Amino acid sequence: MPLKLTNTLTRKKEDFKPLDASNVRLYVCGVTPYDHSHIGHARVCVVYDILYRLLRHMYGAEHVTYVRNFTDIDDKIINRAAELGKDPKELADEMIESFHADMKALGCLPPTHEPRVSDPEVMAGIITFIEDLMKKDAAYATSDGIYLDISKVETLKKQNEGYHYGQLSGKKLGQLIAGARVEVKREKRSPGDFALWKFSKPEEPASVRFEASFGEGRPGWHIECSVMGEQLLGARFDIHGGGEDLQFPHHENELAQCVCRHGHIHANTWVHNAFITVDGKKMSKSDGNFVYIKDALRDEQGAPLFSGPAVRLWLLQTHYGRPANYSHDALEAAWQRSVGYEFADLQAVARDGDQAPTLPEPFLAALMDDLNTSKALSVIDKTKHRSQQQAMLAFLGIETQAEREQTALSKEEETLLTRRTAARAAKNWAKSDHIRDDLEARGIMLEDHPDGTTTWRRK
Ligand SMILES: [Zn+2]
């Protein structure tokens, strides 16, 4: 059964064939750490985490390399750090830590490599890459930086290379030029040319100034991904992923740089996930209708709101290629669904024992068909075998209670639970309800069963 993926570059659902099955290579554009991450970032990370898990299942965990970068040098970081009176590096480090906490809560596996633009070897690679483009006359200097000449894609690409600039985003060169007119600079050879390197401005802090043969400055945005991909995955690799808003200019420009340097595209399959809507409107940071991941997990007082597995489940209910709508009700419904799995899971432990679970064929078939996670979830709902259900949930990274270490009760919580059991046995309902409320306030939900037993889980 082949894995099928929709390739943005060809606009087709294609059978995936790795260049080298002993090292399947995936690159995903990561975050710019100038603020906490929002649920749009959660979607990108969860979608490619599923792809990563599936590739590991198909080829073996040690045969898949996954790179996700941090754009830790950027105007947004510099400006935000200046507002906060911090050094840009300090701000980026804090936000990277916050991102990692979010990813852990959402059950995302750490990628093989998480390079940063500020890593000395990445910066050295960026400078070499640009020097090479300048030697080929594909890059040139203006008064504020070094630019890529996009017309060189046609002259530098190898004869059998089908790529043309604008192919990925579906834009025509004329449109691109018209779109760029607002910022027309006389010094640019063509309005569509973009910055590979920005010369330092006097007000910028020392931590974002880098020496280069062509002048002190810092990289433009697109160049870093071309360099990190090449350094960690080679000049040509299998899959490049990201949110669909990155198709243009980011990914198109990555392709242009790589074709100018190597004569060929750097990634064969381009996968893009759709955006998030909030209460029906496209989520956008500039419109202010965005939701931080941490705010879906905890309320303003810091008390648990929705669990990481519930947020993950909500994201997986929609195919990655379609917009997912965020609302409190949608999260609540996903949370209820995840709770259903957790209780099923607890009751299953006794029923199934140690029997080795298997992944049902329809479950894998759904995922192999362009990561149809909503269909895979419906297979989970239909299964009668609890150990299988648990195995499928684990495959999707939806941790059930039994797997979550942090769910162990503290001594104090255990005492409360024991006292409540005693109160119930004594039919002291007022006391029993009071303890239930107390535990609920601590994020521990109880369920009383007809046989007199009580199970608990963390919200
Ligand atoms: Zn990128």
mmCIF file of N, CA and C and ligand atoms in Angstrom, residues 27 29 69 221 225 240 250-251 254, ligand 1:
data_model
loop_
_atom_site.group_PDB
_atom_site.id
_atom_site.type_symbol
_atom_site.label_atom_id
_atom_site.label_comp_id
_atom_site.label_asym_id
_atom_site.label_seq_id
_atom_site.Cartn_x
_atom_site.Cartn_y
_atom_site.Cartn_z
ATOM 1 N N TYR A 27 11.547 18.131 5.757
ATOM 2 C CA TYR A 27 11.870 19.467 6.289
ATOM 3 C C TYR A 27 10.565 20.244 6.467
ATOM 4 N N CYS A 29 9.026 24.095 7.873
ATOM 5 C CA CYS A 29 9.363 25.442 8.343
ATOM 6 C C CYS A 29 8.774 25.645 9.737
ATOM 7 N N ASN A 69 13.019 24.111 11.731
ATOM 8 C CA ASN A 69 13.933 25.190 12.148
ATOM 9 C C ASN A 69 13.275 26.227 13.063
ATOM 10 N N TRP A 221 14.714 36.253 5.082
ATOM 11 C CA TRP A 221 14.015 35.116 5.680
ATOM 12 C C TRP A 221 14.214 33.816 4.900
ATOM 13 N N CYS A 225 16.137 28.537 5.178
ATOM 14 C CA CYS A 225 15.580 27.187 4.999
ATOM 15 C C CYS A 225 16.303 26.444 3.878
ATOM 16 N N HIS A 240 9.033 18.607 1.711
ATOM 17 C CA HIS A 240 9.115 19.919 2.354
ATOM 18 C C HIS A 240 7.693 20.306 2.737
ATOM 19 N N HIS A 250 7.618 32.621 0.631
ATOM 20 C CA HIS A 250 8.714 31.877 1.267
ATOM 21 C C HIS A 250 9.175 30.640 0.480
ATOM 22 N N HIS A 251 8.245 29.739 0.190
ATOM 23 C CA HIS A 251 8.675 28.492 -0.450
ATOM 24 C C HIS A 251 9.058 28.685 -1.917
ATOM 25 N N GLU A 254 12.512 29.972 -1.785
ATOM 26 C CA GLU A 254 13.462 28.900 -1.429
ATOM 27 C C GLU A 254 13.815 28.105 -2.681
HETATM 28 ZN ZN ZN B 1 11.124 27.967 5.769
#
